[in-house]
Amino acid sequence: MLSASKIKLIQSLSKKKYRQKYNLFVVEGIKSIKEFSFSKFSIKSIYSTIPIPFLNENQYQIINFEDLKKISFLTTPHDALALLEIPSNNINSFKGIQLVLDEIQDPGNLGTIIRLADWYGIKQIICSKGTTDAYNPKAVQSAMGSLSRVNIVYTDIHGVLANSKIPVLGTDMKGENLYTTELPENFYILMGNEGNGVSKEIKSLCTQILTIPRFGSEQKAESLNVAMSTGIILSEFYSRIEKLK
Amino acid sequence: MLSASKIKLIQSLSKKKYRQKYNLFVVEGIKSIKEFSFSKFSIKSIYSTIPIPFLNENQYQIINFEDLKKISFLTTPHDALALLEIPSNNINSFKGIQLVLDEIQDPGNLGTIIRLADWYGIKQIICSKGTTDAYNPKAVQSAMGSLSRVNIVYTDIHGVLANSKIPVLGTDMKGENLYTTELPENFYILMGNEGNGVSKEIKSLCTQILTIPRFGSEQKAESLNVAMSTGIILSEFYSRIEKLK
């Protein structure tokens, strides 16, 4: 049985304001909880409607499905829900692609990009301060367990890019052909807001602009979703590395 | 002013049963309506809250926002909504990539794949009969105007692939490395169901199986979304063509 105050606290975590106040976020589903439990994240509480094989009985609390429905952010709740501490991440130094997001607004897009980064072994995503919160329940859900393995940092990206010693590659509709442009070994790749793309101020810091070319005679499709564009650009980069092996 | 029976008819088009009964589907937003009006699609009626610059006044009906809210499938309705006839499409013969979908269930994924096909100039998608309906409001919305330019055919894909004279490439988690495998000039590429992948019976018809390789030391990200995988595979194919130009 969950107390009313606990239920109210968990429900409040749908809002960034309360996630920041309590420094907590929600992960749903035993599979994702397992991935976080083998990460650097600190799990505060786990509530489950069924026994969890990889945990001791004192590590989680059994609740009934009615209570789970009250605290879940899903239309169809999974078996379990955990409260985790939001880590305070700093920028680490990595080689290869440095993924930078400029004001991505949709939590589903951010989650998909986190999953992509994890797929391609990218260990860090640097986000502008106005980028949607990675600990939003929709972003967490769409990232699946990948959020447990990628270092998400919110910072002043202008400062980071202005002081960059490696090339800064931007993306828009009128840049150089992604498929035929030589790519550096180490670089920042900058993905912009869903409606407006990379902001002007940030674009002025780019050493090069890339475009995913359209094919066919009509060329009428207006744009690709930002998560899809990120996937295509990462794929092109890693495809070239793989071919050189 | 819209009649109650007209409102009821349009609302019923959220269901495939009624779309098939009336042979109609809904397109929302002036931009998408414009793209369909320059296509082979037959537009039956257009309802708009504002004047439409590219149409004559007798080609659409002005309605108020209250009525638009009643017939729109969007949380935030756009300015206009149109009823279009569902075309009866046959398989055309094309060169290059032939995109085949086996039981894709999510309308958003299907719409994203239609948009991708349009971006890469692919003029046709062959869908198994159990694939989600491309005229579902969510699929139409997510495809944006691209549905007006891609020939979507629902058919017995087993029959199509069993009689194929070109290679049939399937996709799963244990196939050949997409990035280092030689790809034929003309081929079917088969994308499978979100949960189960390509069905066994259909997989037995594949001449080759491709996998998007994972990178990094941990390799823990479990899967990529089917629309993302489709985008990455199409990108790899067109990237190679572009590099040969």
Short mmCIF file of C-alpha atoms in Angstrom, two decimals:
data_model
loop_
_atom_site.label_atom_id
_atom_site.label_comp_id
_atom_site.label_asym_id
_atom_site.label_seq_id
_atom_site.Cartn_x
_atom_site.Cartn_y
_atom_site.Cartn_z
CA MET A 1 0.00 0.00 0.00
CA LEU A 2 1.37 3.37 -1.03
CA SER A 3 0.72 6.46 1.11
CA ALA A 4 -1.24 9.32 -0.44
CA SER A 5 1.73 11.63 -0.02
CA LYS A 6 4.05 9.21 -1.80
CA ILE A 7 1.57 8.88 -4.67
CA LYS A 8 1.31 12.66 -4.89
CA LEU A 9 5.09 13.03 -4.94
CA ILE A 10 5.53 10.48 -7.73
CA GLN A 11 2.72 12.00 -9.79
CA SER A 12 4.36 15.41 -9.47
CA LEU A 13 7.48 14.06 -11.20
CA SER A 14 5.76 14.43 -14.59
CA LYS A 15 6.76 18.10 -14.22
CA LYS A 16 10.36 19.30 -14.55
CA LYS A 17 9.83 21.73 -11.68
CA TYR A 18 9.19 18.88 -9.24
CA ARG A 19 11.85 16.61 -10.73
CA GLN A 20 14.32 19.38 -9.98
CA LYS A 21 12.87 20.08 -6.54
CA TYR A 22 13.16 16.44 -5.42
CA ASN A 23 16.07 15.59 -7.76
CA LEU A 24 14.18 12.43 -8.75
CA PHE A 25 12.84 10.85 -11.92
CA VAL A 26 10.79 7.78 -12.81
CA VAL A 27 11.81 4.66 -14.73
CA GLU A 28 9.11 2.14 -15.63
CA GLY A 29 9.33 -1.55 -16.51
CA ILE A 30 11.47 -4.28 -14.96
CA LYS A 31 13.74 -4.48 -18.02
CA SER A 32 14.68 -0.81 -17.85
CA ILE A 33 14.97 -0.90 -14.04
CA LYS A 34 17.43 -3.78 -14.43
CA GLU A 35 19.57 -1.75 -16.84
CA PHE A 36 19.63 1.21 -14.45
CA SER A 37 20.45 -1.05 -11.49
CA PHE A 38 23.67 -2.06 -13.28
CA SER A 39 24.64 1.57 -13.92
CA LYS A 40 26.07 4.50 -11.98
CA PHE A 41 22.50 5.72 -11.25
CA SER A 42 21.28 5.69 -7.68
CA ILE A 43 17.91 3.97 -7.27
CA LYS A 44 15.90 5.36 -4.32
CA SER A 45 12.82 3.08 -4.36
CA ILE A 46 11.28 0.37 -6.52
CA TYR A 47 7.59 -0.51 -6.53
CA SER A 48 6.52 -3.72 -8.24
CA THR A 49 3.36 -5.77 -8.67
CA ILE A 50 5.44 -8.95 -9.12
CA PRO A 51 8.62 -10.44 -7.61
CA ILE A 52 11.81 -9.09 -9.23
CA PRO A 53 14.25 -11.99 -9.82
CA PHE A 54 17.49 -9.97 -9.84
CA LEU A 55 16.80 -8.11 -6.54
CA ASN A 56 16.57 -9.10 -2.88
CA GLU A 57 13.13 -8.81 -1.31
CA ASN A 58 14.19 -5.85 0.81
CA GLN A 59 15.27 -3.89 -2.26
CA TYR A 60 11.72 -3.29 -3.52
CA GLN A 61 8.17 -2.94 -2.30
CA ILE A 62 5.29 -5.04 -3.61
CA ILE A 63 2.25 -2.90 -4.46
CA ASN A 64 -1.08 -3.73 -6.06
CA PHE A 65 -1.98 -2.86 -9.64
CA GLU A 66 -4.41 -0.13 -8.53
CA ASP A 67 -1.54 1.73 -6.84
CA LEU A 68 0.74 1.18 -9.84
CA LYS A 69 -1.91 2.72 -12.09
CA LYS A 70 -1.95 5.81 -9.87
CA ILE A 71 1.80 6.39 -10.10
CA SER A 72 2.47 5.22 -13.68
CA PHE A 73 2.80 7.71 -16.55
CA LEU A 74 1.90 5.01 -19.09
CA THR A 75 -1.55 4.32 -20.53
CA THR A 76 -0.84 0.62 -19.95
CA PRO A 77 1.43 0.43 -16.89
CA HIS A 78 4.26 -2.13 -16.85
CA ASP A 79 4.92 -4.33 -13.83
CA ALA A 80 7.21 -2.02 -11.91
CA LEU A 81 8.23 1.58 -11.36
CA ALA A 82 11.40 3.01 -9.80
CA LEU A 83 12.43 6.37 -8.42
CA LEU A 84 15.98 7.35 -9.31
CA GLU A 85 18.22 10.27 -8.44
CA ILE A 86 18.97 12.69 -11.26
CA PRO A 87 22.76 12.63 -11.60
CA SER A 88 24.78 15.83 -11.88
CA ASN A 89 26.75 15.13 -15.03
CA ASN A 90 29.87 16.92 -16.21
CA ILE A 91 31.30 16.95 -19.70
CA ASN A 92 33.78 14.16 -20.24
CA SER A 93 36.31 14.08 -23.02
CA PHE A 94 35.72 11.49 -25.75
CA LYS A 95 37.06 10.81 -29.22
CA GLY A 96 35.03 10.43 -32.40
CA ILE A 97 31.60 12.03 -32.75
CA GLN A 98 30.53 14.53 -30.08
CA LEU A 99 26.75 14.82 -30.33
CA VAL A 100 25.37 18.29 -29.48
CA LEU A 101 21.65 19.15 -29.37
CA ASP A 102 20.42 22.71 -29.83
CA GLU A 103 16.94 23.21 -28.35
CA ILE A 104 15.36 19.83 -29.22
CA GLN A 105 11.80 20.18 -27.92
CA ASP A 106 10.13 16.79 -28.26
CA PRO A 107 10.89 14.28 -25.45
CA GLY A 108 10.22 11.38 -27.87
CA ASN A 109 12.86 12.73 -30.26
CA LEU A 110 15.36 13.17 -27.43
CA GLY A 111 14.69 9.62 -26.19
CA THR A 112 15.16 8.22 -29.70
CA ILE A 113 18.45 10.13 -30.06
CA ILE A 114 19.68 8.74 -26.70
CA ARG A 115 18.84 5.22 -27.93
CA LEU A 116 20.72 5.90 -31.19
CA ALA A 117 23.76 7.25 -29.35
CA ASP A 118 23.83 4.10 -27.22
CA TRP A 119 23.53 1.91 -30.35
CA TYR A 120 26.55 3.58 -31.94
CA GLY A 121 28.56 3.55 -28.72
CA ILE A 122 28.42 7.33 -28.19
CA LYS A 123 28.79 7.83 -24.46
CA GLN A 124 27.75 11.48 -24.13
CA ILE A 125 25.18 13.97 -25.46
CA ILE A 126 25.73 17.68 -24.85
CA CYS A 127 22.40 19.57 -24.74
CA SER A 128 21.66 23.29 -24.82
CA LYS A 129 19.94 24.43 -21.64
CA GLY A 130 16.65 24.86 -23.54
CA THR A 131 16.64 21.26 -24.80
CA THR A 132 13.77 19.19 -23.40
CA ASP A 133 14.52 17.35 -20.17
CA ALA A 134 15.96 13.83 -20.60
CA TYR A 135 14.29 12.83 -17.31
CA ASN A 136 10.81 13.65 -18.64
CA PRO A 137 8.81 10.36 -18.45
CA LYS A 138 8.26 10.36 -22.24
CA ALA A 139 11.98 10.81 -22.95
CA VAL A 140 12.91 8.08 -20.44
CA GLN A 141 10.35 5.72 -21.99
CA SER A 142 11.50 6.39 -25.53
CA ALA A 143 15.21 6.07 -24.60
CA MET A 144 14.47 2.70 -22.99
CA GLY A 145 17.45 1.54 -20.89
CA SER A 146 19.85 3.59 -23.01
CA LEU A 147 19.57 6.59 -20.69
CA SER A 148 21.48 4.51 -18.11
CA ARG A 149 24.53 4.33 -20.39
CA VAL A 150 24.77 7.80 -21.99
CA ASN A 151 26.10 10.86 -20.13
CA ILE A 152 23.54 13.65 -20.73
CA VAL A 153 24.91 17.12 -19.97
CA TYR A 154 22.90 20.36 -20.05
CA THR A 155 25.21 23.31 -20.54
CA ASP A 156 25.90 26.53 -22.44
CA ILE A 157 26.67 24.91 -25.80
CA HIS A 158 27.79 28.26 -27.23
CA GLY A 159 30.66 28.28 -24.76
CA VAL A 160 31.57 24.66 -25.51
CA LEU A 161 31.57 25.14 -29.30
CA ALA A 162 33.24 28.57 -29.29
CA ASN A 163 36.23 27.05 -27.50
CA SER A 164 36.30 23.88 -29.57
CA LYS A 165 39.65 22.62 -30.89
CA ILE A 166 37.90 20.14 -33.21
CA PRO A 167 35.61 20.92 -36.21
CA VAL A 168 31.98 21.83 -35.49
CA LEU A 169 29.63 20.33 -38.09
CA GLY A 170 26.14 21.79 -38.33
CA THR A 171 23.15 20.48 -40.26
CA ASP A 172 20.55 22.24 -42.41
CA MET A 173 18.81 21.94 -45.77
CA LYS A 174 21.45 23.77 -47.82
CA GLY A 175 24.78 22.35 -46.72
CA GLU A 176 27.31 19.99 -48.27
CA ASN A 177 26.23 16.52 -49.32
CA LEU A 178 26.63 14.21 -46.28
CA TYR A 179 27.39 11.25 -48.50
CA THR A 180 30.26 12.77 -50.48
CA THR A 181 31.82 15.13 -47.92
CA GLU A 182 34.96 14.00 -46.15
CA LEU A 183 34.32 13.73 -42.42
CA PRO A 184 37.00 14.44 -39.80
CA GLU A 185 38.01 11.80 -37.26
CA ASN A 186 36.89 13.83 -34.25
CA PHE A 187 34.17 16.45 -34.47
CA TYR A 188 31.09 17.98 -32.91
CA ILE A 189 27.86 17.26 -34.79
CA LEU A 190 25.11 19.72 -34.04
CA MET A 191 21.40 18.85 -34.43
CA GLY A 192 18.87 21.69 -34.24
CA ASN A 193 15.35 22.43 -33.06
CA GLU A 194 12.46 20.58 -34.78
CA GLY A 195 10.91 23.72 -36.28
CA ASN A 196 13.78 26.16 -36.66
CA GLY A 197 16.89 24.00 -36.99
CA VAL A 198 20.20 25.12 -35.52
CA SER A 199 19.93 28.66 -34.14
CA LYS A 200 21.77 31.46 -36.01
CA GLU A 201 24.12 32.32 -33.18
CA ILE A 202 25.21 28.70 -32.83
CA LYS A 203 25.40 28.16 -36.60
CA SER A 204 27.99 30.94 -36.84
CA LEU A 205 30.30 28.68 -34.82
CA CYS A 206 30.09 25.84 -37.37
CA THR A 207 33.14 25.09 -39.49
CA GLN A 208 31.01 23.12 -41.97
CA ILE A 209 27.31 22.49 -42.70
CA LEU A 210 26.02 19.06 -43.79
CA THR A 211 22.80 18.10 -45.58
CA ILE A 212 21.21 14.70 -46.15
CA PRO A 213 20.53 14.82 -49.90
CA ARG A 214 17.09 14.11 -51.30
CA PHE A 215 16.74 11.70 -54.21
CA GLY A 216 14.28 11.22 -57.03
CA SER A 217 13.13 13.67 -59.67
CA GLU A 218 10.52 15.53 -57.67
CA GLN A 219 12.35 16.08 -54.38
CA LYS A 220 9.22 17.23 -52.64
CA ALA A 221 9.50 15.65 -49.19
CA GLU A 222 10.10 18.69 -47.09
CA SER A 223 12.14 17.44 -44.21
CA LEU A 224 13.15 14.48 -42.15
CA ASN A 225 12.47 14.31 -38.43
CA VAL A 226 15.48 15.39 -36.32
CA ALA A 227 15.86 11.96 -34.70
CA MET A 228 15.82 10.31 -38.15
CA SER A 229 18.41 12.81 -39.43
CA THR A 230 20.61 12.08 -36.42
CA GLY A 231 20.36 8.34 -37.12
CA ILE A 232 21.27 8.78 -40.78
CA ILE A 233 24.28 11.00 -39.99
CA LEU A 234 25.60 8.68 -37.25
CA SER A 235 25.10 5.70 -39.55
CA GLU A 236 27.08 7.39 -42.35
CA PHE A 237 29.97 8.14 -39.99
CA TYR A 238 30.14 4.64 -38.50
CA SER A 239 29.62 3.04 -41.89
CA ARG A 240 32.82 4.68 -43.11
CA ILE A 241 34.74 3.53 -40.03
CA GLU A 242 33.43 -0.01 -40.50
CA LYS A 243 34.46 -0.06 -44.16
CA LEU A 244 38.03 0.97 -43.23
CA LYS A 245 38.42 -1.88 -40.74
CA MET B 1 -22.26 24.90 -40.81
CA LEU B 2 -21.74 21.16 -40.99
CA SER B 3 -24.68 18.77 -40.71
CA ALA B 4 -24.75 16.31 -37.83
CA SER B 5 -24.69 13.39 -40.25
CA LYS B 6 -21.63 14.76 -42.06
CA ILE B 7 -19.84 15.23 -38.71
CA LYS B 8 -20.74 11.67 -37.74
CA LEU B 9 -19.47 10.32 -41.05
CA ILE B 10 -16.13 12.11 -40.76
CA GLN B 11 -15.67 11.06 -37.13
CA SER B 12 -16.29 7.45 -38.14
CA LEU B 13 -13.26 7.61 -40.49
CA SER B 14 -10.93 7.12 -37.52
CA LYS B 15 -11.88 3.43 -37.92
CA LYS B 16 -10.63 1.30 -40.81
CA LYS B 17 -14.06 -0.37 -41.08
CA TYR B 18 -15.72 2.94 -41.98
CA ARG B 19 -12.84 4.14 -44.16
CA GLN B 20 -13.38 0.97 -46.19
CA LYS B 21 -17.17 1.30 -46.17
CA TYR B 22 -17.10 4.88 -47.52
CA ASN B 23 -13.75 4.51 -49.33
CA LEU B 24 -12.70 7.82 -47.78
CA PHE B 25 -9.89 9.11 -45.58
CA VAL B 26 -9.01 12.40 -43.92
CA VAL B 27 -6.11 14.77 -44.61
CA GLU B 28 -5.57 17.71 -42.24
CA GLY B 29 -3.73 20.99 -42.75
CA ILE B 30 -3.64 23.30 -45.77
CA LYS B 31 -0.05 22.36 -46.62
CA SER B 32 -0.84 18.65 -46.87
CA ILE B 33 -4.13 19.33 -48.68
CA LYS B 34 -2.17 21.34 -51.26
CA GLU B 35 0.21 18.45 -51.86
CA PHE B 36 -2.70 16.03 -52.35
CA SER B 37 -4.48 18.48 -54.67
CA PHE B 38 -1.47 18.28 -57.01
CA SER B 39 -1.50 14.47 -56.98
CA LYS B 40 -3.52 11.66 -58.54
CA PHE B 41 -5.73 11.55 -55.41
CA SER B 42 -9.39 12.53 -55.78
CA ILE B 43 -10.48 15.12 -53.19
CA LYS B 44 -14.20 14.85 -52.33
CA SER B 45 -14.62 17.81 -49.96
CA ILE B 46 -12.53 20.42 -48.19
CA TYR B 47 -13.57 22.22 -45.01
CA SER B 48 -11.57 25.25 -43.93
CA THR B 49 -11.74 27.94 -41.27
CA ILE B 50 -9.76 30.35 -43.50
CA PRO B 51 -9.63 31.18 -47.24
CA ILE B 52 -7.40 28.77 -49.21
CA PRO B 53 -5.27 30.77 -51.66
CA PHE B 54 -4.62 28.02 -54.22
CA LEU B 55 -8.30 27.01 -54.59
CA ASN B 56 -11.42 28.63 -56.04
CA GLU B 57 -14.10 29.54 -53.54
CA ASN B 58 -16.43 26.83 -54.84
CA GLN B 59 -13.81 24.15 -54.21
CA TYR B 60 -14.09 24.30 -50.44
CA GLN B 61 -16.52 25.11 -47.67
CA ILE B 62 -15.81 27.64 -44.92
CA ILE B 63 -16.67 26.26 -41.48
CA ASN B 64 -16.18 27.63 -37.98
CA PHE B 65 -13.51 26.42 -35.57
CA GLU B 66 -16.11 24.68 -33.37
CA ASP B 67 -17.09 22.45 -36.30
CA LEU B 68 -13.46 21.85 -37.23
CA LYS B 69 -12.76 20.68 -33.67
CA LYS B 70 -15.61 18.15 -34.01
CA ILE B 71 -14.22 16.56 -37.18
CA SER B 72 -10.47 16.87 -36.54
CA PHE B 73 -8.43 13.93 -35.24
CA LEU B 74 -5.76 16.26 -33.87
CA THR B 75 -5.49 17.58 -30.32
CA THR B 76 -4.78 21.01 -31.82
CA PRO B 77 -6.68 21.13 -35.14
CA HIS B 78 -5.04 22.80 -38.14
CA ASP B 79 -6.95 25.26 -40.34
CA ALA B 80 -8.50 22.81 -42.78
CA LEU B 81 -9.56 19.21 -43.27
CA ALA B 82 -10.23 17.31 -46.49
CA LEU B 83 -12.00 14.08 -47.39
CA LEU B 84 -10.21 12.08 -50.07
CA GLU B 85 -10.98 8.86 -51.91
CA ILE B 86 -8.82 5.88 -51.01
CA PRO B 87 -7.17 4.89 -54.30
CA SER B 88 -7.04 1.26 -55.45
CA ASN B 89 -3.33 0.85 -56.08
CA ASN B 90 -1.66 -1.89 -58.08
CA ILE B 91 1.99 -2.91 -57.96
CA ASN B 92 4.07 -0.99 -60.48
CA SER B 93 7.47 -2.08 -61.63
CA PHE B 94 10.39 0.06 -60.46
CA LYS B 95 14.16 -0.26 -60.38
CA GLY B 96 16.41 0.09 -57.35
CA ILE B 97 15.10 -0.60 -53.85
CA GLN B 98 11.69 -2.23 -53.52
CA LEU B 99 10.49 -1.56 -49.98
CA VAL B 100 8.34 -4.34 -48.46
CA LEU B 101 6.71 -4.16 -45.03
CA ASP B 102 5.75 -7.29 -43.12
CA GLU B 103 3.07 -6.59 -40.49
CA ILE B 104 4.18 -3.13 -39.32
CA GLN B 105 1.66 -2.29 -36.58
CA ASP B 106 2.28 1.31 -35.54
CA PRO B 107 0.68 3.99 -37.77
CA GLY B 108 3.37 6.49 -36.73
CA ASN B 109 6.11 4.09 -37.88
CA LEU B 110 4.31 3.51 -41.19
CA GLY B 111 3.90 7.27 -41.74
CA THR B 112 7.58 7.86 -40.97
CA ILE B 113 8.56 5.12 -43.45
CA ILE B 114 6.34 6.71 -46.15
CA ARG B 115 8.07 10.06 -45.54
CA LEU B 116 11.48 8.35 -45.78
CA ALA B 117 10.55 6.60 -49.02
CA ASP B 118 9.49 9.94 -50.49
CA TRP B 119 12.77 11.56 -49.35
CA TYR B 120 14.82 8.90 -51.11
CA GLY B 121 12.63 8.95 -54.24
CA ILE B 122 11.13 5.50 -53.65
CA LYS B 123 7.77 5.55 -55.40
CA GLN B 124 6.16 2.44 -53.93
CA ILE B 125 5.79 0.52 -50.69
CA ILE B 126 4.46 -3.04 -50.77
CA CYS B 127 2.70 -3.94 -47.51
CA SER B 128 1.53 -7.28 -46.15
CA LYS B 129 -2.24 -7.36 -45.68
CA GLY B 130 -1.81 -7.23 -41.90
CA THR B 131 0.27 -4.05 -41.99
CA THR B 132 -1.44 -1.08 -40.34
CA ASP B 133 -3.60 1.05 -42.63
CA ALA B 134 -1.78 3.93 -44.37
CA TYR B 135 -5.06 5.89 -44.36
CA ASN B 136 -5.31 5.81 -40.55
CA PRO B 137 -5.32 9.47 -39.41
CA LYS B 138 -2.10 8.97 -37.40
CA ALA B 139 -0.28 7.44 -40.38
CA VAL B 140 -1.49 10.22 -42.70
CA GLN B 141 -0.36 12.86 -40.20
CA SER B 142 3.03 11.31 -39.68
CA ALA B 143 3.59 10.79 -43.45
CA MET B 144 2.75 14.47 -44.01
CA GLY B 145 2.23 15.15 -47.74
CA SER B 146 4.45 12.20 -48.70
CA LEU B 147 1.47 9.84 -48.85
CA SER B 148 0.38 11.76 -51.96
CA ARG B 149 3.54 10.71 -53.82
CA VAL B 150 4.14 7.09 -52.77
CA ASN B 151 2.14 4.16 -54.18
CA ILE B 152 1.05 2.08 -51.16
CA VAL B 153 -0.07 -1.44 -52.10
CA TYR B 154 -1.55 -4.00 -49.69
CA THR B 155 -1.08 -7.48 -51.05
CA ASP B 156 0.02 -11.06 -50.34
CA ILE B 157 3.75 -10.30 -49.97
CA HIS B 158 4.54 -14.02 -49.81
CA GLY B 159 3.31 -14.37 -53.39
CA VAL B 160 5.25 -11.31 -54.53
CA LEU B 161 8.53 -12.42 -52.92
CA ALA B 162 8.22 -16.12 -53.82
CA ASN B 163 8.06 -15.15 -57.50
CA SER B 164 10.78 -12.51 -57.30
CA LYS B 165 13.48 -12.44 -59.96
CA ILE B 166 15.60 -10.03 -57.89
CA PRO B 167 17.28 -10.69 -54.50
CA VAL B 168 15.12 -10.48 -51.38
CA LEU B 169 17.02 -8.90 -48.47
CA GLY B 170 15.62 -9.40 -45.00
CA THR B 171 16.66 -7.70 -41.77
CA ASP B 172 17.21 -9.06 -38.27
CA MET B 173 19.70 -8.91 -35.39
CA LYS B 174 21.97 -11.72 -36.63
CA GLY B 175 22.54 -11.03 -40.32
CA GLU B 176 25.44 -9.74 -42.37
CA ASN B 177 26.93 -6.33 -41.58
CA LEU B 178 24.93 -3.73 -43.56
CA TYR B 179 27.98 -1.49 -43.87
CA THR B 180 30.36 -4.03 -45.39
CA THR B 181 28.00 -6.24 -47.41
CA GLU B 182 27.81 -5.69 -51.14
CA LEU B 183 24.29 -4.63 -52.10
CA PRO B 184 22.71 -5.55 -55.45
CA GLU B 185 21.46 -2.86 -57.84
CA ASN B 186 17.83 -3.96 -57.66
CA PHE B 187 16.39 -5.77 -54.68
CA TYR B 188 13.51 -6.15 -52.28
CA ILE B 189 14.25 -4.96 -48.76
CA LEU B 190 11.96 -6.42 -46.15
CA MET B 191 11.24 -4.69 -42.82
CA GLY B 192 9.42 -6.66 -40.14
CA ASN B 193 6.95 -6.24 -37.32
CA GLU B 194 7.95 -4.04 -34.34
CA GLY B 195 7.92 -6.87 -31.80
CA ASN B 196 8.63 -10.01 -33.81
CA GLY B 197 10.60 -8.85 -36.84
CA VAL B 198 10.15 -10.52 -40.21
CA SER B 199 7.87 -13.56 -39.91
CA LYS B 200 9.46 -17.01 -40.30
CA GLU B 201 7.52 -17.95 -43.40
CA ILE B 202 8.55 -14.74 -45.16
CA LYS B 203 12.14 -14.97 -43.91
CA SER B 204 12.54 -18.31 -45.66
CA LEU B 205 12.14 -16.42 -48.95
CA CYS B 206 15.10 -14.12 -48.23
CA THR B 207 18.28 -14.57 -50.23
CA GLN B 208 20.28 -12.59 -47.66
CA ILE B 209 19.79 -11.13 -44.16
CA LEU B 210 21.23 -7.74 -43.17
CA THR B 211 21.94 -6.28 -39.72
CA ILE B 212 22.79 -2.73 -38.66
CA PRO B 213 25.90 -3.33 -36.52
CA ARG B 214 26.15 -1.98 -32.99
CA PHE B 215 29.26 -0.11 -31.92
CA GLY B 216 31.05 0.46 -28.67
CA SER B 217 32.38 -1.98 -26.14
CA GLU B 218 29.18 -2.71 -24.25
CA GLN B 219 26.72 -3.14 -27.11
CA LYS B 220 23.74 -3.12 -24.84
CA ALA B 221 21.16 -1.07 -26.76
CA GLU B 222 18.68 -3.77 -27.60
CA SER B 223 17.13 -2.60 -30.82
CA LEU B 224 16.42 0.30 -33.08
CA ASN B 225 12.88 1.27 -33.99
CA VAL B 226 11.76 -0.19 -37.35
CA ALA B 227 11.34 3.25 -38.95
CA MET B 228 14.87 4.23 -37.82
CA SER B 229 16.27 0.95 -39.18
CA THR B 230 14.53 1.58 -42.50
CA GLY B 231 16.04 5.07 -42.66
CA ILE B 232 19.54 3.78 -41.91
CA ILE B 233 19.29 1.02 -44.55
CA LEU B 234 17.91 3.36 -47.24
CA SER B 235 20.59 5.92 -46.39
CA GLU B 236 23.37 3.32 -46.75
CA PHE B 237 22.06 2.25 -50.17
CA TYR B 238 21.70 5.80 -51.54
CA SER B 239 24.98 6.87 -49.97
CA ARG B 240 26.78 4.24 -52.06
CA ILE B 241 24.98 5.37 -55.23
CA GLU B 242 25.88 9.00 -54.49
CA LYS B 243 29.54 8.12 -53.94
CA LEU B 244 29.69 6.37 -57.36
CA LYS B 245 28.34 9.43 -59.23
#
